[in-house]
Amino acid sequence: MNTRNEEGLQRGLFRDFTNALGQQMFFWGRDVIHSSGNLLCEFGLEREKSGGLDGTSCYRMEYEGDIIELHGACVGRYSRDKHGFLYIRNRSRCFLYTEAVPPNPGFYHENNLRSEPVDQLHNAGRLFLKWWVEYENWISETTSSCYRENCFRAFPRLPKSKAWMEPQQARKWLHAYHENSTALCRAREWGDCGGM
């Protein structure tokens, strides 16, 4: 495969990863209102008042020396010694984030957001994904076997939402993306390229 095709595939895979985050944001919102209690808090995230948008909360925890923060407007992994990762929901985009502390949700300084170089963006995304995969593994062990499927079925009822991939297959795709994105096929081809 030539370099141009490889770069195109990498950009496509990162679009798949970004689409997965759009769906996952809804899932995390459902976890907050779970019938047994707030699953984000049960996993170890601390609920805090949002420093940005009024009347909202964010969830934060330390993870491998970094900060993981989830909010309805954005999610990310923030680091003191390397570029952080930020996904902004209303833009449906991922960025390298250059500050060590999370932004106030809804208020982003453009000079702290970078989308290049692509390889650094992929690496930062995979560092966030490491936490995400651990969380989803915990969800599958902690909740009923149909919980994420029920979240998935509820997601398309939201205006302008588009389901990405059924949860069990999504977990497998995301795990493969985390392990080695260069050998992975696009999400839409996942069943045809041995991902079942």
mmCIF file with all atom_site columns, C-alpha atoms in Angstrom:
data_model
loop_
_atom_site.group_PDB
_atom_site.id
_atom_site.type_symbol
_atom_site.label_atom_id
_atom_site.label_alt_id
_atom_site.label_comp_id
_atom_site.label_asym_id
_atom_site.label_entity_id
_atom_site.label_seq_id
_atom_site.pdbx_PDB_ins_code
_atom_site.Cartn_x
_atom_site.Cartn_y
_atom_site.Cartn_z
_atom_site.occupancy
_atom_site.B_iso_or_equiv
_atom_site.pdbx_formal_charge
_atom_site.auth_seq_id
_atom_site.auth_comp_id
_atom_site.auth_asym_id
_atom_site.auth_atom_id
_atom_site.pdbx_PDB_model_num
ATOM 1   C CA . MET A 1 1   ? 0.000   0.000   0.000  1.00 0.00 ? 1   MET A CA 1
ATOM 2   C CA . ASN A 1 2   ? 1.424   3.376   -0.914 1.00 0.00 ? 2   ASN A CA 1
ATOM 3   C CA . THR A 1 3   ? 1.827   6.233   1.566  1.00 0.00 ? 3   THR A CA 1
ATOM 4   C CA . ARG A 1 4   ? -1.138  8.184   0.214  1.00 0.00 ? 4   ARG A CA 1
ATOM 5   C CA . ASN A 1 5   ? -3.461  5.165   0.593  1.00 0.00 ? 5   ASN A CA 1
ATOM 6   C CA . GLU A 1 6   ? -2.106  4.485   4.092  1.00 0.00 ? 6   GLU A CA 1
ATOM 7   C CA . GLU A 1 7   ? -2.727  8.083   5.120  1.00 0.00 ? 7   GLU A CA 1
ATOM 8   C CA . GLY A 1 8   ? -6.252  7.929   3.660  1.00 0.00 ? 8   GLY A CA 1
ATOM 9   C CA . LEU A 1 9   ? -6.966  4.721   5.578  1.00 0.00 ? 9   LEU A CA 1
ATOM 10  C CA . GLN A 1 10  ? -5.608  6.230   8.795  1.00 0.00 ? 10  GLN A CA 1
ATOM 11  C CA . ARG A 1 11  ? -7.823  9.298   8.381  1.00 0.00 ? 11  ARG A CA 1
ATOM 12  C CA . GLY A 1 12  ? -10.801 7.028   7.692  1.00 0.00 ? 12  GLY A CA 1
ATOM 13  C CA . LEU A 1 13  ? -10.094 4.919   10.759 1.00 0.00 ? 13  LEU A CA 1
ATOM 14  C CA . PHE A 1 14  ? -9.822  8.068   12.849 1.00 0.00 ? 14  PHE A CA 1
ATOM 15  C CA . ARG A 1 15  ? -13.223 9.207   11.504 1.00 0.00 ? 15  ARG A CA 1
ATOM 16  C CA . ASP A 1 16  ? -14.601 5.846   12.658 1.00 0.00 ? 16  ASP A CA 1
ATOM 17  C CA . PHE A 1 17  ? -13.026 6.396   16.078 1.00 0.00 ? 17  PHE A CA 1
ATOM 18  C CA . THR A 1 18  ? -14.570 9.894   16.203 1.00 0.00 ? 18  THR A CA 1
ATOM 19  C CA . ASN A 1 19  ? -18.000 8.499   15.256 1.00 0.00 ? 19  ASN A CA 1
ATOM 20  C CA . ALA A 1 20  ? -17.640 5.899   17.995 1.00 0.00 ? 20  ALA A CA 1
ATOM 21  C CA . LEU A 1 21  ? -17.026 8.711   20.491 1.00 0.00 ? 21  LEU A CA 1
ATOM 22  C CA . GLY A 1 22  ? -20.231 10.445  19.382 1.00 0.00 ? 22  GLY A CA 1
ATOM 23  C CA . GLN A 1 23  ? -22.195 7.301   20.216 1.00 0.00 ? 23  GLN A CA 1
ATOM 24  C CA . GLN A 1 24  ? -20.243 6.693   23.428 1.00 0.00 ? 24  GLN A CA 1
ATOM 25  C CA . MET A 1 25  ? -21.060 10.183  24.722 1.00 0.00 ? 25  MET A CA 1
ATOM 26  C CA . PHE A 1 26  ? -24.726 9.128   24.775 1.00 0.00 ? 26  PHE A CA 1
ATOM 27  C CA . PHE A 1 27  ? -23.814 5.885   26.560 1.00 0.00 ? 27  PHE A CA 1
ATOM 28  C CA . TRP A 1 28  ? -21.940 7.777   29.294 1.00 0.00 ? 28  TRP A CA 1
ATOM 29  C CA . GLY A 1 29  ? -24.993 9.984   29.743 1.00 0.00 ? 29  GLY A CA 1
ATOM 30  C CA . ARG A 1 30  ? -27.129 6.866   30.250 1.00 0.00 ? 30  ARG A CA 1
ATOM 31  C CA . ASP A 1 31  ? -24.587 5.551   32.779 1.00 0.00 ? 31  ASP A CA 1
ATOM 32  C CA . VAL A 1 32  ? -25.165 8.646   34.933 1.00 0.00 ? 32  VAL A CA 1
ATOM 33  C CA . ILE A 1 33  ? -28.886 7.805   35.283 1.00 0.00 ? 33  ILE A CA 1
ATOM 34  C CA . HIS A 1 34  ? -28.561 4.026   35.660 1.00 0.00 ? 34  HIS A CA 1
ATOM 35  C CA . SER A 1 35  ? -31.221 2.479   37.917 1.00 0.00 ? 35  SER A CA 1
ATOM 36  C CA . SER A 1 36  ? -28.596 1.267   40.423 1.00 0.00 ? 36  SER A CA 1
ATOM 37  C CA . GLY A 1 37  ? -26.922 4.681   40.640 1.00 0.00 ? 37  GLY A CA 1
ATOM 38  C CA . ASN A 1 38  ? -24.356 6.740   38.772 1.00 0.00 ? 38  ASN A CA 1
ATOM 39  C CA . LEU A 1 39  ? -22.020 4.230   37.114 1.00 0.00 ? 39  LEU A CA 1
ATOM 40  C CA . LEU A 1 40  ? -19.369 6.848   36.343 1.00 0.00 ? 40  LEU A CA 1
ATOM 41  C CA . CYS A 1 41  ? -19.042 7.560   40.063 1.00 0.00 ? 41  CYS A CA 1
ATOM 42  C CA . GLU A 1 42  ? -19.129 3.867   40.896 1.00 0.00 ? 42  GLU A CA 1
ATOM 43  C CA . PHE A 1 43  ? -16.183 3.357   38.520 1.00 0.00 ? 43  PHE A CA 1
ATOM 44  C CA . GLY A 1 44  ? -14.225 6.022   40.393 1.00 0.00 ? 44  GLY A CA 1
ATOM 45  C CA . LEU A 1 45  ? -14.854 9.287   38.584 1.00 0.00 ? 45  LEU A CA 1
ATOM 46  C CA . GLU A 1 46  ? -15.680 12.236  40.828 1.00 0.00 ? 46  GLU A CA 1
ATOM 47  C CA . ARG A 1 47  ? -18.607 14.462  39.964 1.00 0.00 ? 47  ARG A CA 1
ATOM 48  C CA . GLU A 1 48  ? -17.761 18.168  39.948 1.00 0.00 ? 48  GLU A CA 1
ATOM 49  C CA . LYS A 1 49  ? -19.596 21.318  38.974 1.00 0.00 ? 49  LYS A CA 1
ATOM 50  C CA . SER A 1 50  ? -18.642 22.317  35.454 1.00 0.00 ? 50  SER A CA 1
ATOM 51  C CA . GLY A 1 51  ? -16.380 25.337  35.186 1.00 0.00 ? 51  GLY A CA 1
ATOM 52  C CA . GLY A 1 52  ? -17.962 26.269  31.871 1.00 0.00 ? 52  GLY A CA 1
ATOM 53  C CA . LEU A 1 53  ? -21.594 25.736  31.021 1.00 0.00 ? 53  LEU A CA 1
ATOM 54  C CA . ASP A 1 54  ? -24.038 26.597  33.821 1.00 0.00 ? 54  ASP A CA 1
ATOM 55  C CA . GLY A 1 55  ? -26.084 23.862  35.461 1.00 0.00 ? 55  GLY A CA 1
ATOM 56  C CA . THR A 1 56  ? -23.886 21.012  34.235 1.00 0.00 ? 56  THR A CA 1
ATOM 57  C CA . SER A 1 57  ? -21.494 18.560  35.837 1.00 0.00 ? 57  SER A CA 1
ATOM 58  C CA . CYS A 1 58  ? -18.285 16.968  34.746 1.00 0.00 ? 58  CYS A CA 1
ATOM 59  C CA . TYR A 1 59  ? -16.710 13.710  35.870 1.00 0.00 ? 59  TYR A CA 1
ATOM 60  C CA . ARG A 1 60  ? -13.000 13.476  36.529 1.00 0.00 ? 60  ARG A CA 1
ATOM 61  C CA . MET A 1 61  ? -10.396 10.971  37.655 1.00 0.00 ? 61  MET A CA 1
ATOM 62  C CA . GLU A 1 62  ? -6.641  10.581  37.631 1.00 0.00 ? 62  GLU A CA 1
ATOM 63  C CA . TYR A 1 63  ? -5.418  7.864   35.332 1.00 0.00 ? 63  TYR A CA 1
ATOM 64  C CA . GLU A 1 64  ? -1.763  6.911   34.825 1.00 0.00 ? 64  GLU A CA 1
ATOM 65  C CA . GLY A 1 65  ? -0.668  10.394  35.924 1.00 0.00 ? 65  GLY A CA 1
ATOM 66  C CA . ASP A 1 66  ? -3.100  12.130  33.551 1.00 0.00 ? 66  ASP A CA 1
ATOM 67  C CA . ILE A 1 67  ? -6.630  13.484  34.010 1.00 0.00 ? 67  ILE A CA 1
ATOM 68  C CA . ILE A 1 68  ? -9.645  11.877  32.375 1.00 0.00 ? 68  ILE A CA 1
ATOM 69  C CA . GLU A 1 69  ? -12.622 14.219  32.218 1.00 0.00 ? 69  GLU A CA 1
ATOM 70  C CA . LEU A 1 70  ? -16.089 13.550  30.812 1.00 0.00 ? 70  LEU A CA 1
ATOM 71  C CA . HIS A 1 71  ? -18.699 16.221  30.181 1.00 0.00 ? 71  HIS A CA 1
ATOM 72  C CA . GLY A 1 72  ? -21.741 16.386  27.924 1.00 0.00 ? 72  GLY A CA 1
ATOM 73  C CA . ALA A 1 73  ? -19.937 18.923  25.702 1.00 0.00 ? 73  ALA A CA 1
ATOM 74  C CA . CYS A 1 74  ? -16.481 17.327  25.546 1.00 0.00 ? 74  CYS A CA 1
ATOM 75  C CA . VAL A 1 75  ? -14.299 14.505  26.817 1.00 0.00 ? 75  VAL A CA 1
ATOM 76  C CA . GLY A 1 76  ? -10.571 14.167  27.064 1.00 0.00 ? 76  GLY A CA 1
ATOM 77  C CA . ARG A 1 77  ? -7.343  12.969  28.562 1.00 0.00 ? 77  ARG A CA 1
ATOM 78  C CA . TYR A 1 78  ? -5.075  15.763  29.768 1.00 0.00 ? 78  TYR A CA 1
ATOM 79  C CA . SER A 1 79  ? -1.380  15.436  30.495 1.00 0.00 ? 79  SER A CA 1
ATOM 80  C CA . ARG A 1 80  ? 1.395   17.464  32.106 1.00 0.00 ? 80  ARG A CA 1
ATOM 81  C CA . ASP A 1 81  ? 4.174   15.971  29.978 1.00 0.00 ? 81  ASP A CA 1
ATOM 82  C CA . LYS A 1 82  ? 2.667   15.216  26.550 1.00 0.00 ? 82  LYS A CA 1
ATOM 83  C CA . HIS A 1 83  ? -0.099  16.442  24.278 1.00 0.00 ? 83  HIS A CA 1
ATOM 84  C CA . GLY A 1 84  ? -3.544  15.726  25.619 1.00 0.00 ? 84  GLY A CA 1
ATOM 85  C CA . PHE A 1 85  ? -6.606  14.573  23.727 1.00 0.00 ? 85  PHE A CA 1
ATOM 86  C CA . LEU A 1 86  ? -9.927  16.417  23.406 1.00 0.00 ? 86  LEU A CA 1
ATOM 87  C CA . TYR A 1 87  ? -13.161 15.455  21.642 1.00 0.00 ? 87  TYR A CA 1
ATOM 88  C CA . ILE A 1 88  ? -15.671 18.301  21.215 1.00 0.00 ? 88  ILE A CA 1
ATOM 89  C CA . ARG A 1 89  ? -19.174 16.952  20.758 1.00 0.00 ? 89  ARG A CA 1
ATOM 90  C CA . ASN A 1 90  ? -20.853 19.786  18.838 1.00 0.00 ? 90  ASN A CA 1
ATOM 91  C CA . ARG A 1 91  ? -17.965 19.852  16.347 1.00 0.00 ? 91  ARG A CA 1
ATOM 92  C CA . SER A 1 92  ? -17.743 16.028  16.125 1.00 0.00 ? 92  SER A CA 1
ATOM 93  C CA . ARG A 1 93  ? -13.973 16.444  16.079 1.00 0.00 ? 93  ARG A CA 1
ATOM 94  C CA . CYS A 1 94  ? -10.929 15.305  17.990 1.00 0.00 ? 94  CYS A CA 1
ATOM 95  C CA . PHE A 1 95  ? -7.946  17.483  18.770 1.00 0.00 ? 95  PHE A CA 1
ATOM 96  C CA . LEU A 1 96  ? -4.521  17.434  20.318 1.00 0.00 ? 96  LEU A CA 1
ATOM 97  C CA . TYR A 1 97  ? -4.910  19.625  23.377 1.00 0.00 ? 97  TYR A CA 1
ATOM 98  C CA . THR A 1 98  ? -1.840  21.561  24.466 1.00 0.00 ? 98  THR A CA 1
ATOM 99  C CA . GLU A 1 99  ? -2.788  22.540  28.036 1.00 0.00 ? 99  GLU A CA 1
ATOM 100 C CA . ALA A 1 100 ? -2.279  20.285  31.067 1.00 0.00 ? 100 ALA A CA 1
ATOM 101 C CA . VAL A 1 101 ? -5.653  21.217  32.597 1.00 0.00 ? 101 VAL A CA 1
ATOM 102 C CA . PRO A 1 102 ? -9.035  20.517  30.966 1.00 0.00 ? 102 PRO A CA 1
ATOM 103 C CA . PRO A 1 103 ? -10.792 23.398  29.228 1.00 0.00 ? 103 PRO A CA 1
ATOM 104 C CA . ASN A 1 104 ? -14.018 24.844  30.584 1.00 0.00 ? 104 ASN A CA 1
ATOM 105 C CA . PRO A 1 105 ? -16.615 22.826  28.635 1.00 0.00 ? 105 PRO A CA 1
ATOM 106 C CA . GLY A 1 106 ? -18.068 24.915  25.849 1.00 0.00 ? 106 GLY A CA 1
ATOM 107 C CA . PHE A 1 107 ? -15.187 27.421  25.901 1.00 0.00 ? 107 PHE A CA 1
ATOM 108 C CA . TYR A 1 108 ? -12.153 26.394  23.887 1.00 0.00 ? 108 TYR A CA 1
ATOM 109 C CA . HIS A 1 109 ? -9.114  28.527  23.110 1.00 0.00 ? 109 HIS A CA 1
ATOM 110 C CA . GLU A 1 110 ? -8.385  27.758  19.480 1.00 0.00 ? 110 GLU A CA 1
ATOM 111 C CA . ASN A 1 111 ? -4.628  28.142  19.983 1.00 0.00 ? 111 ASN A CA 1
ATOM 112 C CA . ASN A 1 112 ? -4.776  25.087  22.330 1.00 0.00 ? 112 ASN A CA 1
ATOM 113 C CA . LEU A 1 113 ? -6.431  22.878  19.681 1.00 0.00 ? 113 LEU A CA 1
ATOM 114 C CA . ARG A 1 114 ? -4.415  21.125  16.981 1.00 0.00 ? 114 ARG A CA 1
ATOM 115 C CA . SER A 1 115 ? -5.402  18.486  14.453 1.00 0.00 ? 115 SER A CA 1
ATOM 116 C CA . GLU A 1 116 ? -1.898  17.882  13.085 1.00 0.00 ? 116 GLU A CA 1
ATOM 117 C CA . PRO A 1 117 ? 0.354   15.975  12.969 1.00 0.00 ? 117 PRO A CA 1
ATOM 118 C CA . VAL A 1 118 ? -2.036  13.095  12.383 1.00 0.00 ? 118 VAL A CA 1
ATOM 119 C CA . ASP A 1 119 ? 0.216   10.446  13.965 1.00 0.00 ? 119 ASP A CA 1
ATOM 120 C CA . GLN A 1 120 ? 0.330   12.429  17.242 1.00 0.00 ? 120 GLN A CA 1
ATOM 121 C CA . LEU A 1 121 ? -3.457  12.815  17.141 1.00 0.00 ? 121 LEU A CA 1
ATOM 122 C CA . HIS A 1 122 ? -3.831  9.042   16.686 1.00 0.00 ? 122 HIS A CA 1
ATOM 123 C CA . ASN A 1 123 ? -1.463  8.369   19.587 1.00 0.00 ? 123 ASN A CA 1
ATOM 124 C CA . ALA A 1 124 ? -3.284  10.806  21.889 1.00 0.00 ? 124 ALA A CA 1
ATOM 125 C CA . GLY A 1 125 ? -6.615  9.248   20.895 1.00 0.00 ? 125 GLY A CA 1
ATOM 126 C CA . ARG A 1 126 ? -5.336  5.761   21.675 1.00 0.00 ? 126 ARG A CA 1
ATOM 127 C CA . LEU A 1 127 ? -4.166  6.923   25.113 1.00 0.00 ? 127 LEU A CA 1
ATOM 128 C CA . PHE A 1 128 ? -7.713  8.102   25.827 1.00 0.00 ? 128 PHE A CA 1
ATOM 129 C CA . LEU A 1 129 ? -9.061  4.877   24.322 1.00 0.00 ? 129 LEU A CA 1
ATOM 130 C CA . LYS A 1 130 ? -7.010  2.809   26.773 1.00 0.00 ? 130 LYS A CA 1
ATOM 131 C CA . TRP A 1 131 ? -9.115  4.241   29.609 1.00 0.00 ? 131 TRP A CA 1
ATOM 132 C CA . TRP A 1 132 ? -12.317 3.976   27.564 1.00 0.00 ? 132 TRP A CA 1
ATOM 133 C CA . VAL A 1 133 ? -11.791 0.259   26.827 1.00 0.00 ? 133 VAL A CA 1
ATOM 134 C CA . GLU A 1 134 ? -11.114 -0.436  30.526 1.00 0.00 ? 134 GLU A CA 1
ATOM 135 C CA . TYR A 1 135 ? -14.314 1.380   31.430 1.00 0.00 ? 135 TYR A CA 1
ATOM 136 C CA . GLU A 1 136 ? -16.397 -0.530  28.871 1.00 0.00 ? 136 GLU A CA 1
ATOM 137 C CA . ASN A 1 137 ? -14.934 -3.850  30.046 1.00 0.00 ? 137 ASN A CA 1
ATOM 138 C CA . TRP A 1 138 ? -16.015 -2.901  33.573 1.00 0.00 ? 138 TRP A CA 1
ATOM 139 C CA . ILE A 1 139 ? -19.504 -1.967  32.297 1.00 0.00 ? 139 ILE A CA 1
ATOM 140 C CA . SER A 1 140 ? -19.887 -5.372  30.643 1.00 0.00 ? 140 SER A CA 1
ATOM 141 C CA . GLU A 1 141 ? -18.891 -7.093  33.913 1.00 0.00 ? 141 GLU A CA 1
ATOM 142 C CA . THR A 1 142 ? -21.020 -4.862  36.162 1.00 0.00 ? 142 THR A CA 1
ATOM 143 C CA . THR A 1 143 ? -24.313 -4.421  34.320 1.00 0.00 ? 143 THR A CA 1
ATOM 144 C CA . SER A 1 144 ? -26.827 -6.801  32.791 1.00 0.00 ? 144 SER A CA 1
ATOM 145 C CA . SER A 1 145 ? -25.904 -8.446  29.513 1.00 0.00 ? 145 SER A CA 1
ATOM 146 C CA . CYS A 1 146 ? -28.437 -6.326  27.609 1.00 0.00 ? 146 CYS A CA 1
ATOM 147 C CA . TYR A 1 147 ? -27.611 -2.940  29.197 1.00 0.00 ? 147 TYR A CA 1
ATOM 148 C CA . ARG A 1 148 ? -25.394 -1.524  26.438 1.00 0.00 ? 148 ARG A CA 1
ATOM 149 C CA . GLU A 1 149 ? -27.705 -3.008  23.787 1.00 0.00 ? 149 GLU A CA 1
ATOM 150 C CA . ASN A 1 150 ? -30.590 -1.080  25.385 1.00 0.00 ? 150 ASN A CA 1
ATOM 151 C CA . CYS A 1 151 ? -28.487 2.109   25.317 1.00 0.00 ? 151 CYS A CA 1
ATOM 152 C CA . PHE A 1 152 ? -27.705 1.430   21.657 1.00 0.00 ? 152 PHE A CA 1
ATOM 153 C CA . ARG A 1 153 ? -31.380 0.986   20.779 1.00 0.00 ? 153 ARG A CA 1
ATOM 154 C CA . ALA A 1 154 ? -32.270 4.249   22.535 1.00 0.00 ? 154 ALA A CA 1
ATOM 155 C CA . PHE A 1 155 ? -29.562 6.301   20.815 1.00 0.00 ? 155 PHE A CA 1
ATOM 156 C CA . PRO A 1 156 ? -31.170 6.644   17.340 1.00 0.00 ? 156 PRO A CA 1
ATOM 157 C CA . ARG A 1 157 ? -34.307 8.132   18.932 1.00 0.00 ? 157 ARG A CA 1
ATOM 158 C CA . LEU A 1 158 ? -32.387 11.336  19.600 1.00 0.00 ? 158 LEU A CA 1
ATOM 159 C CA . PRO A 1 159 ? -32.691 14.018  16.913 1.00 0.00 ? 159 PRO A CA 1
ATOM 160 C CA . LYS A 1 160 ? -29.731 14.030  14.493 1.00 0.00 ? 160 LYS A CA 1
ATOM 161 C CA . SER A 1 161 ? -28.153 10.963  16.073 1.00 0.00 ? 161 SER A CA 1
ATOM 162 C CA . LYS A 1 162 ? -26.740 8.184   13.956 1.00 0.00 ? 162 LYS A CA 1
ATOM 163 C CA . ALA A 1 163 ? -25.919 4.823   15.483 1.00 0.00 ? 163 ALA A CA 1
ATOM 164 C CA . TRP A 1 164 ? -22.343 3.776   14.829 1.00 0.00 ? 164 TRP A CA 1
ATOM 165 C CA . MET A 1 165 ? -21.878 0.091   15.615 1.00 0.00 ? 165 MET A CA 1
ATOM 166 C CA . GLU A 1 166 ? -23.632 -2.438  17.835 1.00 0.00 ? 166 GLU A CA 1
ATOM 167 C CA . PRO A 1 167 ? -21.913 -2.435  21.272 1.00 0.00 ? 167 PRO A CA 1
ATOM 168 C CA . GLN A 1 168 ? -20.366 -5.904  21.292 1.00 0.00 ? 168 GLN A CA 1
ATOM 169 C CA . GLN A 1 169 ? -18.805 -5.398  17.856 1.00 0.00 ? 169 GLN A CA 1
ATOM 170 C CA . ALA A 1 170 ? -17.880 -1.811  18.737 1.00 0.00 ? 170 ALA A CA 1
ATOM 171 C CA . ARG A 1 171 ? -15.899 -3.037  21.750 1.00 0.00 ? 171 ARG A CA 1
ATOM 172 C CA . LYS A 1 172 ? -13.995 -5.484  19.525 1.00 0.00 ? 172 LYS A CA 1
ATOM 173 C CA . TRP A 1 173 ? -13.306 -2.832  16.876 1.00 0.00 ? 173 TRP A CA 1
ATOM 174 C CA . LEU A 1 174 ? -12.121 -0.311  19.461 1.00 0.00 ? 174 LEU A CA 1
ATOM 175 C CA . HIS A 1 175 ? -9.872  -2.900  21.095 1.00 0.00 ? 175 HIS A CA 1
ATOM 176 C CA . ALA A 1 176 ? -8.342  -3.696  17.691 1.00 0.00 ? 176 ALA A CA 1
ATOM 177 C CA . TYR A 1 177 ? -7.945  0.026   16.957 1.00 0.00 ? 177 TYR A CA 1
ATOM 178 C CA . HIS A 1 178 ? -6.174  0.492   20.266 1.00 0.00 ? 178 HIS A CA 1
ATOM 179 C CA . GLU A 1 179 ? -3.845  -2.446  19.653 1.00 0.00 ? 179 GLU A CA 1
ATOM 180 C CA . ASN A 1 180 ? -2.844  -1.769  16.036 1.00 0.00 ? 180 ASN A CA 1
ATOM 181 C CA . SER A 1 181 ? -4.810  0.626   13.871 1.00 0.00 ? 181 SER A CA 1
ATOM 182 C CA . THR A 1 182 ? -2.552  0.051   10.850 1.00 0.00 ? 182 THR A CA 1
ATOM 183 C CA . ALA A 1 183 ? -3.830  -3.528  10.405 1.00 0.00 ? 183 ALA A CA 1
ATOM 184 C CA . LEU A 1 184 ? -7.501  -2.661  10.919 1.00 0.00 ? 184 LEU A CA 1
ATOM 185 C CA . CYS A 1 185 ? -10.284 -2.260  8.392  1.00 0.00 ? 185 CYS A CA 1
ATOM 186 C CA . ARG A 1 186 ? -12.896 0.494   8.442  1.00 0.00 ? 186 ARG A CA 1
ATOM 187 C CA . ALA A 1 187 ? -15.870 0.031   10.770 1.00 0.00 ? 187 ALA A CA 1
ATOM 188 C CA . ARG A 1 188 ? -18.333 -0.281  7.855  1.00 0.00 ? 188 ARG A CA 1
ATOM 189 C CA . GLU A 1 189 ? -16.284 -3.263  6.552  1.00 0.00 ? 189 GLU A CA 1
ATOM 190 C CA . TRP A 1 190 ? -15.698 -4.818  9.977  1.00 0.00 ? 190 TRP A CA 1
ATOM 191 C CA . GLY A 1 191 ? -17.928 -7.878  9.429  1.00 0.00 ? 191 GLY A CA 1
ATOM 192 C CA . ASP A 1 192 ? -16.469 -8.526  5.980  1.00 0.00 ? 192 ASP A CA 1
ATOM 193 C CA . CYS A 1 193 ? -12.805 -8.402  7.025  1.00 0.00 ? 193 CYS A CA 1
ATOM 194 C CA . GLY A 1 194 ? -12.903 -10.914 9.846  1.00 0.00 ? 194 GLY A CA 1
ATOM 195 C CA . GLY A 1 195 ? -14.073 -8.682  12.672 1.00 0.00 ? 195 GLY A CA 1
ATOM 196 C CA . MET A 1 196 ? -17.035 -10.785 13.736 1.00 0.00 ? 196 MET A CA 1
#
